[in-house]
Short mmCIF file of C-alpha atoms in Angstrom, two decimals:
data_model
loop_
_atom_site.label_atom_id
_atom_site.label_comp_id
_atom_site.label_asym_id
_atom_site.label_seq_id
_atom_site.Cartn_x
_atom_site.Cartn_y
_atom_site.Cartn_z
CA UNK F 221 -126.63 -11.86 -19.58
CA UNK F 222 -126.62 -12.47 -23.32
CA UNK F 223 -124.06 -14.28 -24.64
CA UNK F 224 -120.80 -13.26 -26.91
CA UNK F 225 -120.50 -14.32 -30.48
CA UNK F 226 -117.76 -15.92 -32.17
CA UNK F 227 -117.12 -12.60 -33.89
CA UNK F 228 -117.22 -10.43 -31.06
CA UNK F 229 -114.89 -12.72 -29.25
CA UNK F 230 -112.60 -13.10 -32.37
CA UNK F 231 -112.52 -9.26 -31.89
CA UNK F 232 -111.80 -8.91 -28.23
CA UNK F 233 -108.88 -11.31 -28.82
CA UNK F 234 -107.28 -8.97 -31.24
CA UNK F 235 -107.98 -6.16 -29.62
CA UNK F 236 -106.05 -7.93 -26.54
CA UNK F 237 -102.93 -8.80 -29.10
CA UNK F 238 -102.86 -5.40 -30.24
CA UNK F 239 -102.17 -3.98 -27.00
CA UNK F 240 -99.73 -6.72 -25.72
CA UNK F 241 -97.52 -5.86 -28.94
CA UNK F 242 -97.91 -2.77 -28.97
CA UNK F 243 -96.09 -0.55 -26.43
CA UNK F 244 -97.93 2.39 -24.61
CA UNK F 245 -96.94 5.74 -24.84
CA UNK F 246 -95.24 5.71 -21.64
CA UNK F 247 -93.17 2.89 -22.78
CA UNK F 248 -92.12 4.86 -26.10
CA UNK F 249 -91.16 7.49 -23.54
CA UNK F 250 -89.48 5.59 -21.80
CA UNK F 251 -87.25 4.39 -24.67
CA UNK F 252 -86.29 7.44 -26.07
CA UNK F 253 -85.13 8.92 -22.75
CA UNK F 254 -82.95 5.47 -23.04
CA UNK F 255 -81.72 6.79 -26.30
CA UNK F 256 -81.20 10.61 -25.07
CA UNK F 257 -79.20 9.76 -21.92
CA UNK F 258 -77.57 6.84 -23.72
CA UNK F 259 -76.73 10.14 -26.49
CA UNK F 260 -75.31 12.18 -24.07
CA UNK F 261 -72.86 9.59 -22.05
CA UNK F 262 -71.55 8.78 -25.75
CA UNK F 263 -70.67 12.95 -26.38
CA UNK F 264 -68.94 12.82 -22.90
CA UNK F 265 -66.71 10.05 -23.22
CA UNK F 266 -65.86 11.02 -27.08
CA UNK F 267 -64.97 14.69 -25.68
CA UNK F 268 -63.16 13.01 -22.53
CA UNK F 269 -61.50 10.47 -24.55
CA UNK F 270 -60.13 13.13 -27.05
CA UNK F 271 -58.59 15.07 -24.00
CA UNK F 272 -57.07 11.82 -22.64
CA UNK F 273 -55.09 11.28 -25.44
CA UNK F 274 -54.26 14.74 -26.42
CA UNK F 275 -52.54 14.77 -22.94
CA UNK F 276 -51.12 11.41 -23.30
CA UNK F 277 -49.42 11.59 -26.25
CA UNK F 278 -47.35 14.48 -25.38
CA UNK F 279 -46.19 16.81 -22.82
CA UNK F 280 -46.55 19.64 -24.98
CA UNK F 281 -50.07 20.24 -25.32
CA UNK F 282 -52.00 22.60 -27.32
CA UNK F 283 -54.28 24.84 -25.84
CA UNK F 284 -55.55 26.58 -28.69
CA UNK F 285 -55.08 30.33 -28.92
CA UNK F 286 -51.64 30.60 -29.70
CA UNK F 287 -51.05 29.36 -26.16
CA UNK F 288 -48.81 25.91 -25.51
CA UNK F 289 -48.47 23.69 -22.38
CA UNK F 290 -45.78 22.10 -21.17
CA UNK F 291 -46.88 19.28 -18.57
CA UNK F 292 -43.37 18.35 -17.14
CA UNK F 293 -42.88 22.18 -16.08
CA UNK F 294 -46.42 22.97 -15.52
CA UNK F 295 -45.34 26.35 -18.16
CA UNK F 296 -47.48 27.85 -20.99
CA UNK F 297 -45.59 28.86 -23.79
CA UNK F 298 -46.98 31.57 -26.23
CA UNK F 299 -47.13 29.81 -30.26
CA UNK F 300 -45.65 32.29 -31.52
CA UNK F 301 -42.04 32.74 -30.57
CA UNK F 302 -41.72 36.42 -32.29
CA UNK F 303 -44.80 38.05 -31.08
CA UNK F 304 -42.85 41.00 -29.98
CA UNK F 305 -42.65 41.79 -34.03
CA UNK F 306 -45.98 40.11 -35.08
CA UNK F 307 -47.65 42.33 -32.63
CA UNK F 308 -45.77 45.43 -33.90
CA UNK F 309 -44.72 45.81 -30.26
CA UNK F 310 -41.00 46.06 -32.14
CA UNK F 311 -39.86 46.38 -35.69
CA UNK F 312 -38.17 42.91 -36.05
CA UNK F 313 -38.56 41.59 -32.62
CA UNK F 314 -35.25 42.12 -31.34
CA UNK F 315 -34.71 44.18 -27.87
CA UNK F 316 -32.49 44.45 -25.51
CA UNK F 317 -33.01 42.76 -21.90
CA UNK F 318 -34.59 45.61 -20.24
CA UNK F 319 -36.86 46.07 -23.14
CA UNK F 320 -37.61 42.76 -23.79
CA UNK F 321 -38.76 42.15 -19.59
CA UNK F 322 -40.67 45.10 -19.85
CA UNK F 323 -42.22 43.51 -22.56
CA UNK F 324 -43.18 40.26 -21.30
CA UNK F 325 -44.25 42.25 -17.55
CA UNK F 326 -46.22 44.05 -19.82
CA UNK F 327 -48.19 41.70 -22.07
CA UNK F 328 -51.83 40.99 -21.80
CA UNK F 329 -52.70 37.64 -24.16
CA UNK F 330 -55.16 35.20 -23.64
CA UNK F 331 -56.76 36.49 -20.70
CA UNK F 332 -53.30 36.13 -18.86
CA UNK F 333 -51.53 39.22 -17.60
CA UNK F 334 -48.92 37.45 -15.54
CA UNK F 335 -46.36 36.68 -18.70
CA UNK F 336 -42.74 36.65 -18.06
CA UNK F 337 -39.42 35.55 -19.84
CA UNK F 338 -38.14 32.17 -19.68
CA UNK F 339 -35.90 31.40 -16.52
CA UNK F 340 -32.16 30.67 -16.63
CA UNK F 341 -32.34 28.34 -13.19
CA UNK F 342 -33.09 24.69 -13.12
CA UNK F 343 -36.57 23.40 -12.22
CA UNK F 344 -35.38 23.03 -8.54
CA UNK F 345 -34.20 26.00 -8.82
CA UNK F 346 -31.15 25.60 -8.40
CA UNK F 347 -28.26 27.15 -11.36
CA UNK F 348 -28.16 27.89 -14.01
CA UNK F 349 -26.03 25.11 -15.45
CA UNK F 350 -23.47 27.41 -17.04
CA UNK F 351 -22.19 27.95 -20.12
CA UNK F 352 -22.29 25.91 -23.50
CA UNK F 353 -24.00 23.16 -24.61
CA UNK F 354 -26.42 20.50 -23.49
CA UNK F 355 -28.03 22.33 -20.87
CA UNK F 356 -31.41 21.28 -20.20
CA UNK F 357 -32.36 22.15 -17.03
CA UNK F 358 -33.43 26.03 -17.42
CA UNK F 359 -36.88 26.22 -19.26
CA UNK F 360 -35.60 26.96 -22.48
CA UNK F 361 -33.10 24.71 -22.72
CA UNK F 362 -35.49 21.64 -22.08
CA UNK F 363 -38.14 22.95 -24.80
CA UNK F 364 -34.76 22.99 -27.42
CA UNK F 365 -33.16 19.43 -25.87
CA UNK F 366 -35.69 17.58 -24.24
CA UNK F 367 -39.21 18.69 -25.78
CA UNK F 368 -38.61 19.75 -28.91
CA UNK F 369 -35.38 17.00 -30.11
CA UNK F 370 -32.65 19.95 -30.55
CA UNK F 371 -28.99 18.91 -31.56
CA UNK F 372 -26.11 20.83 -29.91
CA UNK F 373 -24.76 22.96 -32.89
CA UNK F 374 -27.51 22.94 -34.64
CA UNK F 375 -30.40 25.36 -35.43
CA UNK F 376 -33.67 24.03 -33.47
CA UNK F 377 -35.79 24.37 -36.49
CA UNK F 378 -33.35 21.64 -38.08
CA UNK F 379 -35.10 19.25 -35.78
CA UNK F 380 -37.90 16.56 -37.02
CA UNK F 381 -39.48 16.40 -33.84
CA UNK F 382 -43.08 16.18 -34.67
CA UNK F 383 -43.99 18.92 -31.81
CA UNK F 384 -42.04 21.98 -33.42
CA UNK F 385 -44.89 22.60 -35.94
CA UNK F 386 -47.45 23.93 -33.03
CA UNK F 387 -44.69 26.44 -32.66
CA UNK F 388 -44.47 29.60 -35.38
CA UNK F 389 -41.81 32.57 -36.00
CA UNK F 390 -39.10 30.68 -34.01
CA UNK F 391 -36.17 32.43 -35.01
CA UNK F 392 -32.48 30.95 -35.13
CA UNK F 393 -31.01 33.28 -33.05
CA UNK F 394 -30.02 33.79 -29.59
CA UNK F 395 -33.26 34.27 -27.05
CA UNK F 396 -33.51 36.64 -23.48
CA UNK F 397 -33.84 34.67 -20.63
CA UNK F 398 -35.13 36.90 -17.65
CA UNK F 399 -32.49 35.47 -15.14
CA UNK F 400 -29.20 38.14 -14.48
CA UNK F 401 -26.09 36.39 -13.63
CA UNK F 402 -25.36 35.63 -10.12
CA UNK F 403 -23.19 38.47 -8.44
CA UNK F 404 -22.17 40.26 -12.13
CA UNK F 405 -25.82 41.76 -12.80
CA UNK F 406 -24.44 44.02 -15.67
CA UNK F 407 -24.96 40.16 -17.29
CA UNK F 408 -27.95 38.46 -18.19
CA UNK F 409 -28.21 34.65 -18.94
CA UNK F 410 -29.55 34.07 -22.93
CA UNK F 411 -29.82 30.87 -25.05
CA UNK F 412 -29.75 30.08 -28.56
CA UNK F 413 -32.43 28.98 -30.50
CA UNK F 414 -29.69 28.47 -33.62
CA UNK F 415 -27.20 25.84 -31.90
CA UNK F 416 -28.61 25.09 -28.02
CA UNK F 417 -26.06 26.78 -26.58
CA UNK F 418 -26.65 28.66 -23.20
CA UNK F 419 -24.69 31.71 -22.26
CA UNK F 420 -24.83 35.31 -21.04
CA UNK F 421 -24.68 39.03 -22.05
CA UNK F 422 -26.31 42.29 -21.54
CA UNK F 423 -24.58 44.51 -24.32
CA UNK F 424 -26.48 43.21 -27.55
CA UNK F 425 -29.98 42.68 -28.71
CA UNK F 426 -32.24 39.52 -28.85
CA UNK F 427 -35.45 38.05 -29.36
CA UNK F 428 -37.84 37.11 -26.63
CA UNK F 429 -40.50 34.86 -26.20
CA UNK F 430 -43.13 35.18 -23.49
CA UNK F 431 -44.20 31.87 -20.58
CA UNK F 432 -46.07 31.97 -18.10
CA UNK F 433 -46.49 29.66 -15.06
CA UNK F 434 -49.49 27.13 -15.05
CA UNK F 435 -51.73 25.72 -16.95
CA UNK F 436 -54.70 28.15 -19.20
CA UNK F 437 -58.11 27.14 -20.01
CA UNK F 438 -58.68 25.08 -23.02
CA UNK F 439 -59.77 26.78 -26.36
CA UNK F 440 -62.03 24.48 -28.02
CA UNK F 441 -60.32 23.16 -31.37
CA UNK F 442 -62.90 23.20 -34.87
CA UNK F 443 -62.50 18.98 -34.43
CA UNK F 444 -64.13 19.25 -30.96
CA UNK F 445 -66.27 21.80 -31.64
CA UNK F 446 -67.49 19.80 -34.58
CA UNK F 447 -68.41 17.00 -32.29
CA UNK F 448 -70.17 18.73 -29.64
CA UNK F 449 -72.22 20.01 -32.88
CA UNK F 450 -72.83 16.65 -34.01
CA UNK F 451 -74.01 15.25 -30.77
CA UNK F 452 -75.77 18.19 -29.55
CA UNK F 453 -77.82 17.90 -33.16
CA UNK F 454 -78.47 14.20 -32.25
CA UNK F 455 -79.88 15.48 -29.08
CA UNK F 456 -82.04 17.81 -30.39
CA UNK F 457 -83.58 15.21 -32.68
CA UNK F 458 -84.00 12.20 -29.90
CA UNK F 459 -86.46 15.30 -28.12
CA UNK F 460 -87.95 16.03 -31.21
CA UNK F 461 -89.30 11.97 -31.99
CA UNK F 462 -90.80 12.19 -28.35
#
């Protein structure tokens, strides 16, 4: 067996450090699936952690889509509080009760078929509360007082509450509720938008505004959208250096 030279052995020995520093190409596989998964768990706690606090800072959440949910009364309000006029359903939105239920029965928006106006009765459903001021319990009455920071007397877009700009078109005027007064139907329960107070008529016109029961699906907003780009991009590029 001849024997090795110095050089040959000084050779060997780098070749030897070479591959002990440098890793193989499993191992660079290895790392960038590290990076990939490591990628993706970083999109899905950004996108759940903007969710989280969308819900958490408010219980009036926007959906996107001209759609807007209450949490406390599990109710989706439409954005627009005049879409009876924006959608040219009616010249300047106002109708009177029959025609503004048949308008709400009859609305398709968002997917959503099943729109109806706001109720008179308390969550429980118990009421209404009756006539005047400070009533909170029917739905529309806890969006003026409650949600949206409404003073009795005064006009609801008066209010500095930070949440009335996700609403549009609200007008300050007196609003439909789709509850009839108990035992004198020729009445109808209504409540103003103007000055909070709640009280009931059937022989004038007024606006209506369209809820429906539940929660919808979310729209994705640009900012989210713009994220799920981002990440999606950094994806594509982790694959790419495989």
């Amino acid at each position: 067996m001849g024997r090795i030279t110095a050089a040959a052995a000084a050779n060997v020995d780098c070749s030897r450090r070479k591959r002990t520093l440098l890793p193989g190409a499993a191992d660079a596989r290895t790392i960038t699936l590290g990076i990939t998964l490591k990628m993706k768990s970083l999109i899905w706690v950004l996108l759940a952690g903007l969710a989280l606090s969308s819900a958490a800072q408010a219980s009036l959440i926007n959906r996107g889509g001209g759609m807007i949910y209450d949490d406390d009364r599990n109710l989706t309000w439409l954005a627009d509080a005049n879409y009876a006029q924006t959608s040219g359903y009616v010249g300047d939105g106002l109708m009177s009760w029959p025609d503004a239920n048949a308008w709400a029965a009859n609305l398709s928006y968002g997917g959503y078929t099943d729109w109806r106006l706001p109720t008179a009765l308390n969550q429980d459903l118990s009421g209404p509360c009756g006539s005047g001021d400070g009533c909170t319990g029917s739905e529309m009455g806890h969006l003026f007082y409650s949600e949206l920071g409404g003073v009795a007397g005064e006009s609801i877009l008066s209010s500095s509450d930070p949440d009335l700009v996700k609403f549009s078109n609200i007008q300050p005027n007196a609003y439909w509720s789709g509850t009839e007064k108990e035992i004198h139907i020729s009445q109808a329960w209504f409540f103003g938008m103007d000055n909070g107070y709640q009280g009931f008529t059937k022989f004038t016109n007024f606006y209506a505004w369209a809820v429906r029961d539940g929660d919808v699906a979310v729209v994705p907003e640009p900012a989210t959208l713009l994220l799920l780009g981002l990440g999606m991009a950094g994806l594509g590029l982790a694959r790419r250096r495989r």
